[in-house]
Amino acid sequence: MNAAFPLTPGSAAQAFLARAHGLFIGGRWVAPLAGKRFDVFDPGTGQKIATAAAGESADIDAAVAAARAAFTGPWAKFTAAERGKVLWKIADLVEQHAQELTELEILDNGQPLAVAQYVVRHVVPDFFRYYAGWPTKIEGATIPTAPQGRRPGEVLSFTLREPIGVVGAITPWNAPLPMLMVKLAPALATGCTLVLKPAELTPLTALRMAELCAEAGAPEGVVNVVTGFGETAGAALSAHPGVDKIAFTGSTEVGRLIVKAAVGNLKKVSLELGGKSPVIVFADAVLEQVIPGAARACFFLQGQNCMAGTRLYVHEKIHDQVVNGVAAIARTMQLGHGLDPASQFGPLISAEQRERVRGYVEAGKREGGELVCGGGAPSRAGYFFEPTVFARMRADMTPVKSEIFGPVLCVQSFGDADLDRVAAEANSTIYGLSGSVWTRDIGLAMQMVRKIDSGQVSVNIHAALDPAMPFGGNKQSGWGREFGKEGLEPYLKTKGVSVAW
Ligand code: NAP
Ligand code: MG
């Protein structure tokens, strides 16, 4: 534990950390069958804070069996309204345990207190409550049919929307609770059961959430959590013949492995993958909005954010003002441990991630980018890296092309070129997740919205997430959508029924 930020002895988070964490399978804590464990670190100090169970293939077998038994057994007997109550109760319990979940999320992931508080007190409960309203509104249709020469009135055809079954959910470390919530809520709303494999770097809040789901009334086996490594637990889950669907969030590279692993039983796959989102600023944009907006777009979660606006395209007329303004914010952001209320900018997730980011910054310098600010790691404990701004970048430079997943902003400028050229530049990436356009000209904004090839485009705001708004990637940023009504679809299957008499 970091001496500078001791949790109050006897606090709920402290008590949770001290537990001998197992796997949550069939409503019980169980030890991993092979007995292996791994260490969990606080990225704000680099110190070990807990150990977690390293589940492997045999543990995944047990969890899938528990999920199948619950799917065909007690969970199938829940009415839609009863499933809605479970979801609502999860939101209540998250609020009741907000302090504990906030502290655990910070210690595990490193994010600043204000971010974690907002996530735990608003983002997560709002999301579960949004989906709590859906179970009672999942409906099929009646369809006018005339099979085999039947006449109207001789056949009644309708569709049933049924839960897809046992879901394997594999999530990343950058926002552990929200990543879990976007799988859990639609799965429970539709009547599916889950086996969750959280990122090995951030297993803690997933374990606590498993207990809260049980407390909220989800029968044993509905929510199972197997902590462990991607190459073992994750691979076993994605290849498992007893799993009907994989919901994956993570890198595009691992997304491809998931697709290959799913081939055996042709399980359904939804993918939320990487991004390299553009922020496009026209000359008439409101600078007082653009400057903090562009800084936030890139530096939120230390840039470890799939939607991060890491490519900033600014009209040449206001280029210097925007670059100087964003750099001024970057230079004055207070780096610090997430539990320190003064901290505005936390650590990266690991020493390895910090070295990756440093490698991209060195490449940017070598390739002729102008380093405006940041670019190094402060000398302090924890995996900190400074918010970094590069100006005069070109499309062919390594930091512009790669998803860095760190706080590195690459600025390019454009003149009064035609919009198609600006859009082509913004679209010149394998990704297509998010993006934003900044201007007072609504006509210009709408033209750009049409031209940008990504699952989300926002105007005068970046990454405008809401539980009701579909979110997901075009191109190599993913398959399918999460959030909103569309977010239910990957968890449902349609049965066409025709009754003749
Ligand atoms: P990652 O390396 O792809 O890992 C994601 C998850 O997959 C982890 O649980 C990981 O386990 C597991 N995994 C690794 N190898 C696996 C395999 N062979 N089979 C099955 N599972 C495997 O991604 P990350 O580094 O945690 O997260 C960063 C990436 O996530 C970025 O590319 C980011 O853009 C993307 N992301 C996308 C969204 C979105 O909504 N589109 C949101 C957030 C993040 P381990 O923990 O053991 O590695
Ligand atoms: Mg951790």
mmCIF file of N, CA and C in Angstrom, residues 338-454:
data_model
loop_
_atom_site.group_PDB
_atom_site.id
_atom_site.type_symbol
_atom_site.label_atom_id
_atom_site.label_comp_id
_atom_site.label_asym_id
_atom_site.label_seq_id
_atom_site.Cartn_x
_atom_site.Cartn_y
_atom_site.Cartn_z
ATOM 1 N N GLY A 338 -4.381 8.685 -7.916
ATOM 2 C CA GLY A 338 -5.818 8.873 -8.082
ATOM 3 C C GLY A 338 -6.555 9.180 -6.792
ATOM 4 N N LEU A 339 -6.064 8.670 -5.665
ATOM 5 C CA LEU A 339 -6.772 8.917 -4.404
ATOM 6 C C LEU A 339 -6.514 10.319 -3.863
ATOM 7 N N ASP A 340 -5.548 11.019 -4.430
ATOM 8 C CA ASP A 340 -5.284 12.404 -4.019
ATOM 9 C C ASP A 340 -6.301 13.302 -4.720
ATOM 10 N N PRO A 341 -7.175 13.962 -3.958
ATOM 11 C CA PRO A 341 -8.228 14.768 -4.606
ATOM 12 C C PRO A 341 -7.669 15.863 -5.516
ATOM 13 N N ALA A 342 -6.422 16.277 -5.304
ATOM 14 C CA ALA A 342 -5.833 17.335 -6.130
ATOM 15 C C ALA A 342 -5.383 16.808 -7.492
ATOM 16 N N SER A 343 -5.296 15.497 -7.618
ATOM 17 C CA SER A 343 -4.757 14.921 -8.854
ATOM 18 C C SER A 343 -5.753 15.065 -10.012
ATOM 19 N N GLN A 344 -5.244 15.529 -11.165
ATOM 20 C CA GLN A 344 -6.094 15.655 -12.366
ATOM 21 C C GLN A 344 -5.688 14.650 -13.426
ATOM 22 N N PHE A 345 -4.537 14.027 -13.216
ATOM 23 C CA PHE A 345 -3.973 13.186 -14.267
ATOM 24 C C PHE A 345 -3.237 12.042 -13.587
ATOM 25 N N GLY A 346 -3.712 10.835 -13.795
ATOM 26 C CA GLY A 346 -3.161 9.688 -13.082
ATOM 27 C C GLY A 346 -2.020 9.023 -13.827
ATOM 28 N N PRO A 347 -1.623 7.864 -13.337
ATOM 29 C CA PRO A 347 -0.546 7.108 -13.980
ATOM 30 C C PRO A 347 -1.079 6.309 -15.170
ATOM 31 N N LEU A 348 -0.185 5.804 -15.984
ATOM 32 C CA LEU A 348 -0.562 4.799 -16.969
ATOM 33 C C LEU A 348 -0.729 3.476 -16.226
ATOM 34 N N ILE A 349 -1.226 2.483 -16.936
ATOM 35 C CA ILE A 349 -1.610 1.244 -16.239
ATOM 36 C C ILE A 349 -0.419 0.425 -15.771
ATOM 37 N N SER A 350 0.711 0.504 -16.468
ATOM 38 C CA SER A 350 1.832 -0.384 -16.120
ATOM 39 C C SER A 350 3.135 0.219 -16.634
ATOM 40 N N ALA A 351 4.234 -0.311 -16.109
ATOM 41 C CA ALA A 351 5.554 0.120 -16.579
ATOM 42 C C ALA A 351 5.703 -0.217 -18.067
ATOM 43 N N GLU A 352 5.160 -1.347 -18.455
ATOM 44 C CA GLU A 352 5.258 -1.779 -19.858
ATOM 45 C C GLU A 352 4.526 -0.793 -20.782
ATOM 46 N N GLN A 353 3.336 -0.376 -20.346
ATOM 47 C CA GLN A 353 2.562 0.571 -21.144
ATOM 48 C C GLN A 353 3.309 1.897 -21.251
ATOM 49 N N ARG A 354 3.958 2.298 -20.154
ATOM 50 C CA ARG A 354 4.711 3.544 -20.181
ATOM 51 C C ARG A 354 5.867 3.452 -21.185
ATOM 52 N N GLU A 355 6.513 2.299 -21.248
ATOM 53 C CA GLU A 355 7.615 2.155 -22.211
ATOM 54 C C GLU A 355 7.095 2.156 -23.648
ATOM 55 N N ARG A 356 5.917 1.578 -23.853
ATOM 56 C CA ARG A 356 5.290 1.618 -25.192
ATOM 57 C C ARG A 356 5.070 3.064 -25.616
ATOM 58 N N VAL A 357 4.479 3.842 -24.698
ATOM 59 C CA VAL A 357 4.167 5.243 -25.001
ATOM 60 C C VAL A 357 5.463 5.999 -25.286
ATOM 61 N N ARG A 358 6.480 5.765 -24.447
ATOM 62 C CA ARG A 358 7.752 6.447 -24.637
ATOM 63 C C ARG A 358 8.329 6.122 -26.028
ATOM 64 N N GLY A 359 8.173 4.873 -26.446
ATOM 65 C CA GLY A 359 8.670 4.451 -27.763
ATOM 66 C C GLY A 359 8.009 5.249 -28.888
ATOM 67 N N TYR A 360 6.691 5.479 -28.775
ATOM 68 C CA TYR A 360 5.985 6.260 -29.801
ATOM 69 C C TYR A 360 6.443 7.713 -29.799
ATOM 70 N N VAL A 361 6.703 8.250 -28.595
ATOM 71 C CA VAL A 361 7.167 9.636 -28.513
ATOM 72 C C VAL A 361 8.549 9.763 -29.151
ATOM 73 N N GLU A 362 9.412 8.805 -28.879
ATOM 74 C CA GLU A 362 10.755 8.843 -29.489
ATOM 75 C C GLU A 362 10.637 8.759 -31.013
ATOM 76 N N ALA A 363 9.735 7.906 -31.491
ATOM 77 C CA ALA A 363 9.540 7.785 -32.947
ATOM 78 C C ALA A 363 9.071 9.117 -33.529
ATOM 79 N N GLY A 364 8.164 9.795 -32.828
ATOM 80 C CA GLY A 364 7.654 11.089 -33.294
ATOM 81 C C GLY A 364 8.777 12.116 -33.399
ATOM 82 N N LYS A 365 9.665 12.098 -32.420
ATOM 83 C CA LYS A 365 10.787 13.045 -32.443
ATOM 84 C C LYS A 365 11.730 12.722 -33.600
ATOM 85 N N ARG A 366 12.047 11.435 -33.740
ATOM 86 C CA ARG A 366 12.955 11.001 -34.818
ATOM 87 C C ARG A 366 12.410 11.363 -36.187
ATOM 88 N N GLU A 367 11.089 11.240 -36.328
ATOM 89 C CA GLU A 367 10.479 11.445 -37.645
ATOM 90 C C GLU A 367 10.197 12.910 -37.936
ATOM 91 N N GLY A 368 10.591 13.807 -37.013
ATOM 92 C CA GLY A 368 10.534 15.237 -37.309
ATOM 93 C C GLY A 368 9.359 15.983 -36.734
ATOM 94 N N GLY A 369 8.607 15.368 -35.821
ATOM 95 C CA GLY A 369 7.512 16.082 -35.163
ATOM 96 C C GLY A 369 8.074 17.144 -34.217
ATOM 97 N N GLU A 370 7.291 18.204 -34.001
ATOM 98 C CA GLU A 370 7.742 19.260 -33.081
ATOM 99 C C GLU A 370 7.135 18.993 -31.707
ATOM 100 N N LEU A 371 7.978 18.626 -30.748
ATOM 101 C CA LEU A 371 7.494 18.335 -29.406
ATOM 102 C C LEU A 371 7.212 19.649 -28.688
ATOM 103 N N VAL A 372 5.930 19.935 -28.450
ATOM 104 C CA VAL A 372 5.559 21.216 -27.841
ATOM 105 C C VAL A 372 5.620 21.133 -26.317
ATOM 106 N N CYS A 373 5.180 20.011 -25.769
ATOM 107 C CA CYS A 373 5.271 19.848 -24.316
ATOM 108 C C CYS A 373 5.214 18.379 -23.954
ATOM 109 N N GLY A 374 5.660 18.059 -22.733
ATOM 110 C CA GLY A 374 5.632 16.680 -22.245
ATOM 111 C C GLY A 374 6.704 15.838 -22.893
ATOM 112 N N GLY A 375 6.378 14.560 -23.065
ATOM 113 C CA GLY A 375 7.298 13.656 -23.761
ATOM 114 C C GLY A 375 8.139 12.808 -22.845
ATOM 115 N N GLY A 376 8.000 12.998 -21.528
ATOM 116 C CA GLY A 376 8.836 12.209 -20.627
ATOM 117 C C GLY A 376 8.062 11.715 -19.424
ATOM 118 N N ALA A 377 8.754 10.961 -18.586
ATOM 119 C CA ALA A 377 8.152 10.425 -17.372
ATOM 120 C C ALA A 377 8.730 11.184 -16.188
ATOM 121 N N PRO A 378 7.882 11.741 -15.310
ATOM 122 C CA PRO A 378 8.411 12.434 -14.145
ATOM 123 C C PRO A 378 9.086 11.437 -13.211
ATOM 124 N N SER A 379 10.053 11.924 -12.432
ATOM 125 C CA SER A 379 10.728 10.992 -11.517
ATOM 126 C C SER A 379 9.928 10.915 -10.224
ATOM 127 N N ARG A 380 9.066 9.962 -10.175
ATOM 128 C CA ARG A 380 8.278 9.700 -8.973
ATOM 129 C C ARG A 380 7.799 8.257 -9.066
ATOM 130 N N ALA A 381 7.357 7.718 -7.940
ATOM 131 C CA ALA A 381 6.868 6.341 -7.941
ATOM 132 C C ALA A 381 5.598 6.270 -8.787
ATOM 133 N N GLY A 382 5.303 5.103 -9.314
ATOM 134 C CA GLY A 382 4.112 4.950 -10.146
ATOM 135 C C GLY A 382 4.474 5.108 -11.605
ATOM 136 N N TYR A 383 3.520 4.741 -12.470
ATOM 137 C CA TYR A 383 3.822 4.661 -13.912
ATOM 138 C C TYR A 383 3.377 5.920 -14.656
ATOM 139 N N PHE A 384 3.811 7.083 -14.174
ATOM 140 C CA PHE A 384 3.347 8.352 -14.745
ATOM 141 C C PHE A 384 4.074 8.689 -16.044
ATOM 142 N N PHE A 385 3.351 9.357 -16.925
ATOM 143 C CA PHE A 385 3.946 9.888 -18.154
ATOM 144 C C PHE A 385 3.263 11.226 -18.431
ATOM 145 N N GLU A 386 4.046 12.212 -18.840
ATOM 146 C CA GLU A 386 3.478 13.555 -19.001
ATOM 147 C C GLU A 386 2.520 13.634 -20.189
ATOM 148 N N PRO A 387 1.473 14.465 -20.057
ATOM 149 C CA PRO A 387 0.639 14.744 -21.226
ATOM 150 C C PRO A 387 1.508 15.428 -22.291
ATOM 151 N N THR A 388 1.412 14.916 -23.496
ATOM 152 C CA THR A 388 2.380 15.273 -24.534
ATOM 153 C C THR A 388 1.670 15.827 -25.766
ATOM 154 N N VAL A 389 2.204 16.927 -26.311
ATOM 155 C CA VAL A 389 1.637 17.500 -27.536
ATOM 156 C C VAL A 389 2.726 17.597 -28.598
ATOM 157 N N PHE A 390 2.445 17.031 -29.760
ATOM 158 C CA PHE A 390 3.297 17.158 -30.932
ATOM 159 C C PHE A 390 2.595 18.033 -31.964
ATOM 160 N N ALA A 391 3.280 19.033 -32.502
ATOM 161 C CA ALA A 391 2.718 19.822 -33.604
ATOM 162 C C ALA A 391 3.457 19.476 -34.892
ATOM 163 N N ARG A 392 2.956 20.013 -35.994
ATOM 164 C CA ARG A 392 3.556 19.807 -37.329
ATOM 165 C C ARG A 392 3.748 18.328 -37.645
ATOM 166 N N MET A 393 2.717 17.563 -37.383
ATOM 167 C CA MET A 393 2.792 16.136 -37.679
ATOM 168 C C MET A 393 2.303 15.884 -39.106
ATOM 169 N N ARG A 394 2.697 14.738 -39.643
ATOM 170 C CA ARG A 394 2.242 14.334 -40.976
ATOM 171 C C ARG A 394 1.574 12.972 -40.878
ATOM 172 N N ALA A 395 0.717 12.705 -41.855
ATOM 173 C CA ALA A 395 -0.073 11.479 -41.823
ATOM 174 C C ALA A 395 0.787 10.217 -41.786
ATOM 175 N N ASP A 396 2.014 10.294 -42.328
ATOM 176 C CA ASP A 396 2.821 9.064 -42.407
ATOM 177 C C ASP A 396 3.674 8.826 -41.157
ATOM 178 N N MET A 397 3.551 9.677 -40.147
ATOM 179 C CA MET A 397 4.385 9.506 -38.955
ATOM 180 C C MET A 397 3.805 8.434 -38.024
ATOM 181 N N THR A 398 4.701 7.708 -37.381
ATOM 182 C CA THR A 398 4.284 6.579 -36.535
ATOM 183 C C THR A 398 3.246 6.972 -35.474
ATOM 184 N N PRO A 399 3.449 8.062 -34.721
ATOM 185 C CA PRO A 399 2.440 8.365 -33.685
ATOM 186 C C PRO A 399 1.087 8.771 -34.258
ATOM 187 N N VAL A 400 1.056 9.213 -35.496
ATOM 188 C CA VAL A 400 -0.221 9.589 -36.117
ATOM 189 C C VAL A 400 -0.962 8.336 -36.586
ATOM 190 N N LYS A 401 -0.210 7.329 -36.986
ATOM 191 C CA LYS A 401 -0.836 6.123 -37.557
ATOM 192 C C LYS A 401 -1.259 5.107 -36.499
ATOM 193 N N SER A 402 -0.565 5.115 -35.339
ATOM 194 C CA SER A 402 -0.756 4.014 -34.389
ATOM 195 C C SER A 402 -1.685 4.412 -33.252
ATOM 196 N N GLU A 403 -2.439 3.440 -32.760
ATOM 197 C CA GLU A 403 -3.190 3.681 -31.526
ATOM 198 C C GLU A 403 -2.193 3.566 -30.375
ATOM 199 N N ILE A 404 -1.825 4.704 -29.789
ATOM 200 C CA ILE A 404 -0.785 4.701 -28.756
ATOM 201 C C ILE A 404 -1.362 4.241 -27.427
ATOM 202 N N PHE A 405 -2.595 4.606 -27.168
ATOM 203 C CA PHE A 405 -3.264 4.329 -25.894
ATOM 204 C C PHE A 405 -2.486 4.967 -24.745
ATOM 205 N N GLY A 406 -2.130 6.221 -24.968
ATOM 206 C CA GLY A 406 -1.425 7.007 -23.964
ATOM 207 C C GLY A 406 -1.641 8.476 -24.297
ATOM 208 N N PRO A 407 -1.122 9.391 -23.440
ATOM 209 C CA PRO A 407 -1.465 10.812 -23.551
ATOM 210 C C PRO A 407 -0.616 11.548 -24.593
ATOM 211 N N VAL A 408 -0.773 11.198 -25.841
ATOM 212 C CA VAL A 408 0.048 11.812 -26.887
ATOM 213 C C VAL A 408 -0.869 12.384 -27.968
ATOM 214 N N LEU A 409 -0.873 13.712 -28.063
ATOM 215 C CA LEU A 409 -1.720 14.392 -29.046
ATOM 216 C C LEU A 409 -0.872 14.789 -30.258
ATOM 217 N N CYS A 410 -1.369 14.459 -31.457
ATOM 218 C CA CYS A 410 -0.663 14.805 -32.691
ATOM 219 C C CYS A 410 -1.477 15.855 -33.442
ATOM 220 N N VAL A 411 -0.899 17.040 -33.636
ATOM 221 C CA VAL A 411 -1.633 18.131 -34.276
ATOM 222 C C VAL A 411 -1.173 18.294 -35.721
ATOM 223 N N GLN A 412 -2.134 18.454 -36.608
ATOM 224 C CA GLN A 412 -1.866 18.790 -38.000
ATOM 225 C C GLN A 412 -2.760 19.981 -38.355
ATOM 226 N N SER A 413 -2.373 20.743 -39.384
ATOM 227 C CA SER A 413 -3.225 21.877 -39.733
ATOM 228 C C SER A 413 -3.760 21.700 -41.148
ATOM 229 N N PHE A 414 -4.830 22.438 -41.447
ATOM 230 C CA PHE A 414 -5.364 22.445 -42.803
ATOM 231 C C PHE A 414 -5.762 23.873 -43.173
ATOM 232 N N GLY A 415 -5.787 24.137 -44.477
ATOM 233 C CA GLY A 415 -6.164 25.471 -44.937
ATOM 234 C C GLY A 415 -7.599 25.461 -45.425
ATOM 235 N N ASP A 416 -7.933 26.354 -46.354
ATOM 236 C CA ASP A 416 -9.301 26.393 -46.851
ATOM 237 C C ASP A 416 -9.514 25.307 -47.902
ATOM 238 N N ALA A 417 -8.983 24.128 -47.614
ATOM 239 C CA ALA A 417 -9.114 23.015 -48.563
ATOM 240 C C ALA A 417 -10.569 22.579 -48.617
ATOM 241 N N ASP A 418 -10.941 21.826 -49.640
ATOM 242 C CA ASP A 418 -12.319 21.373 -49.670
ATOM 243 C C ASP A 418 -12.517 20.304 -48.592
ATOM 244 N N LEU A 419 -13.774 20.193 -48.167
ATOM 245 C CA LEU A 419 -14.090 19.327 -47.038
ATOM 246 C C LEU A 419 -13.710 17.885 -47.299
ATOM 247 N N ASP A 420 -13.812 17.467 -48.565
ATOM 248 C CA ASP A 420 -13.487 16.072 -48.861
ATOM 249 C C ASP A 420 -12.045 15.744 -48.508
ATOM 250 N N ARG A 421 -11.169 16.732 -48.698
ATOM 251 C CA ARG A 421 -9.766 16.465 -48.364
ATOM 252 C C ARG A 421 -9.570 16.353 -46.863
ATOM 253 N N VAL A 422 -10.229 17.225 -46.122
ATOM 254 C CA VAL A 422 -10.132 17.161 -44.657
ATOM 255 C C VAL A 422 -10.702 15.824 -44.164
ATOM 256 N N ALA A 423 -11.851 15.452 -44.741
ATOM 257 C CA ALA A 423 -12.479 14.192 -44.320
ATOM 258 C C ALA A 423 -11.612 12.998 -44.694
ATOM 259 N N ALA A 424 -10.995 13.041 -45.874
ATOM 260 C CA ALA A 424 -10.156 11.925 -46.315
ATOM 261 C C ALA A 424 -8.988 11.746 -45.352
ATOM 262 N N GLU A 425 -8.428 12.870 -44.930
ATOM 263 C CA GLU A 425 -7.331 12.830 -43.955
ATOM 264 C C GLU A 425 -7.823 12.201 -42.641
ATOM 265 N N ALA A 426 -8.978 12.678 -42.173
ATOM 266 C CA ALA A 426 -9.536 12.151 -40.913
ATOM 267 C C ALA A 426 -9.830 10.659 -41.034
ATOM 268 N N ASN A 427 -10.213 10.232 -42.223
ATOM 269 C CA ASN A 427 -10.588 8.825 -42.423
ATOM 270 C C ASN A 427 -9.391 7.934 -42.772
ATOM 271 N N SER A 428 -8.197 8.517 -42.847
ATOM 272 C CA SER A 428 -7.050 7.729 -43.309
ATOM 273 C C SER A 428 -6.453 6.894 -42.177
ATOM 274 N N THR A 429 -7.262 6.002 -41.652
ATOM 275 C CA THR A 429 -6.852 5.108 -40.568
ATOM 276 C C THR A 429 -7.663 3.820 -40.690
ATOM 277 N N ILE A 430 -7.115 2.744 -40.126
ATOM 278 C CA ILE A 430 -7.874 1.483 -40.147
ATOM 279 C C ILE A 430 -9.033 1.526 -39.164
ATOM 280 N N TYR A 431 -9.024 2.535 -38.281
ATOM 281 C CA TYR A 431 -10.049 2.600 -37.235
ATOM 282 C C TYR A 431 -11.222 3.495 -37.650
ATOM 283 N N GLY A 432 -12.312 3.395 -36.916
ATOM 284 C CA GLY A 432 -13.474 4.245 -37.172
ATOM 285 C C GLY A 432 -14.409 4.214 -35.976
ATOM 286 N N LEU A 433 -13.891 4.665 -34.820
ATOM 287 C CA LEU A 433 -14.702 4.542 -33.605
ATOM 288 C C LEU A 433 -15.429 5.842 -33.260
ATOM 289 N N SER A 434 -14.662 6.923 -33.123
ATOM 290 C CA SER A 434 -15.262 8.178 -32.686
ATOM 291 C C SER A 434 -14.638 9.330 -33.469
ATOM 292 N N GLY A 435 -15.090 10.542 -33.181
ATOM 293 C CA GLY A 435 -14.537 11.710 -33.850
ATOM 294 C C GLY A 435 -15.387 12.916 -33.513
ATOM 295 N N SER A 436 -14.819 14.094 -33.650
ATOM 296 C CA SER A 436 -15.616 15.288 -33.391
ATOM 297 C C SER A 436 -15.244 16.406 -34.352
ATOM 298 N N VAL A 437 -16.233 17.298 -34.554
ATOM 299 C CA VAL A 437 -16.108 18.437 -35.458
ATOM 300 C C VAL A 437 -16.461 19.672 -34.645
ATOM 301 N N TRP A 438 -15.649 20.711 -34.735
ATOM 302 C CA TRP A 438 -15.859 21.922 -33.927
ATOM 303 C C TRP A 438 -16.037 23.117 -34.853
ATOM 304 N N THR A 439 -17.212 23.684 -34.857
ATOM 305 C CA THR A 439 -17.533 24.838 -35.697
ATOM 306 C C THR A 439 -18.855 25.434 -35.228
ATOM 307 N N ARG A 440 -19.089 26.738 -35.573
ATOM 308 C CA ARG A 440 -20.401 27.332 -35.294
ATOM 309 C C ARG A 440 -21.354 27.150 -36.468
ATOM 310 N N ASP A 441 -20.798 26.666 -37.585
ATOM 311 C CA ASP A 441 -21.575 26.558 -38.821
ATOM 312 C C ASP A 441 -22.247 25.184 -38.872
ATOM 313 N N ILE A 442 -23.530 25.151 -38.602
ATOM 314 C CA ILE A 442 -24.220 23.869 -38.471
ATOM 315 C C ILE A 442 -24.256 23.110 -39.808
ATOM 316 N N GLY A 443 -24.316 23.862 -40.910
ATOM 317 C CA GLY A 443 -24.321 23.211 -42.226
ATOM 318 C C GLY A 443 -22.996 22.508 -42.487
ATOM 319 N N LEU A 444 -21.920 23.195 -42.173
ATOM 320 C CA LEU A 444 -20.587 22.615 -42.320
ATOM 321 C C LEU A 444 -20.452 21.376 -41.427
ATOM 322 N N ALA A 445 -20.927 21.512 -40.193
ATOM 323 C CA ALA A 445 -20.842 20.391 -39.253
ATOM 324 C C ALA A 445 -21.579 19.178 -39.807
ATOM 325 N N MET A 446 -22.775 19.393 -40.345
ATOM 326 C CA MET A 446 -23.566 18.257 -40.830
ATOM 327 C C MET A 446 -22.932 17.611 -42.055
ATOM 328 N N GLN A 447 -22.303 18.427 -42.901
ATOM 329 C CA GLN A 447 -21.589 17.824 -44.037
ATOM 330 C C GLN A 447 -20.450 16.932 -43.540
ATOM 331 N N MET A 448 -19.724 17.414 -42.544
ATOM 332 C CA MET A 448 -18.609 16.614 -42.018
ATOM 333 C C MET A 448 -19.116 15.338 -41.327
ATOM 334 N N VAL A 449 -20.234 15.464 -40.617
ATOM 335 C CA VAL A 449 -20.811 14.285 -39.952
ATOM 336 C C VAL A 449 -21.039 13.174 -40.976
ATOM 337 N N ARG A 450 -21.556 13.578 -42.166
ATOM 338 C CA ARG A 450 -21.825 12.578 -43.204
ATOM 339 C C ARG A 450 -20.549 11.964 -43.763
ATOM 340 N N LYS A 451 -19.495 12.738 -43.787
ATOM 341 C CA LYS A 451 -18.267 12.282 -44.462
ATOM 342 C C LYS A 451 -17.357 11.440 -43.561
ATOM 343 N N ILE A 452 -17.494 11.573 -42.256
ATOM 344 C CA ILE A 452 -16.568 10.858 -41.368
ATOM 345 C C ILE A 452 -17.041 9.417 -41.170
ATOM 346 N N ASP A 453 -16.117 8.489 -41.421
ATOM 347 C CA ASP A 453 -16.456 7.072 -41.365
ATOM 348 C C ASP A 453 -16.139 6.520 -39.978
ATOM 349 N N SER A 454 -17.034 6.802 -39.033
ATOM 350 C CA SER A 454 -16.851 6.204 -37.713
ATOM 351 C C SER A 454 -18.204 6.019 -37.052
#
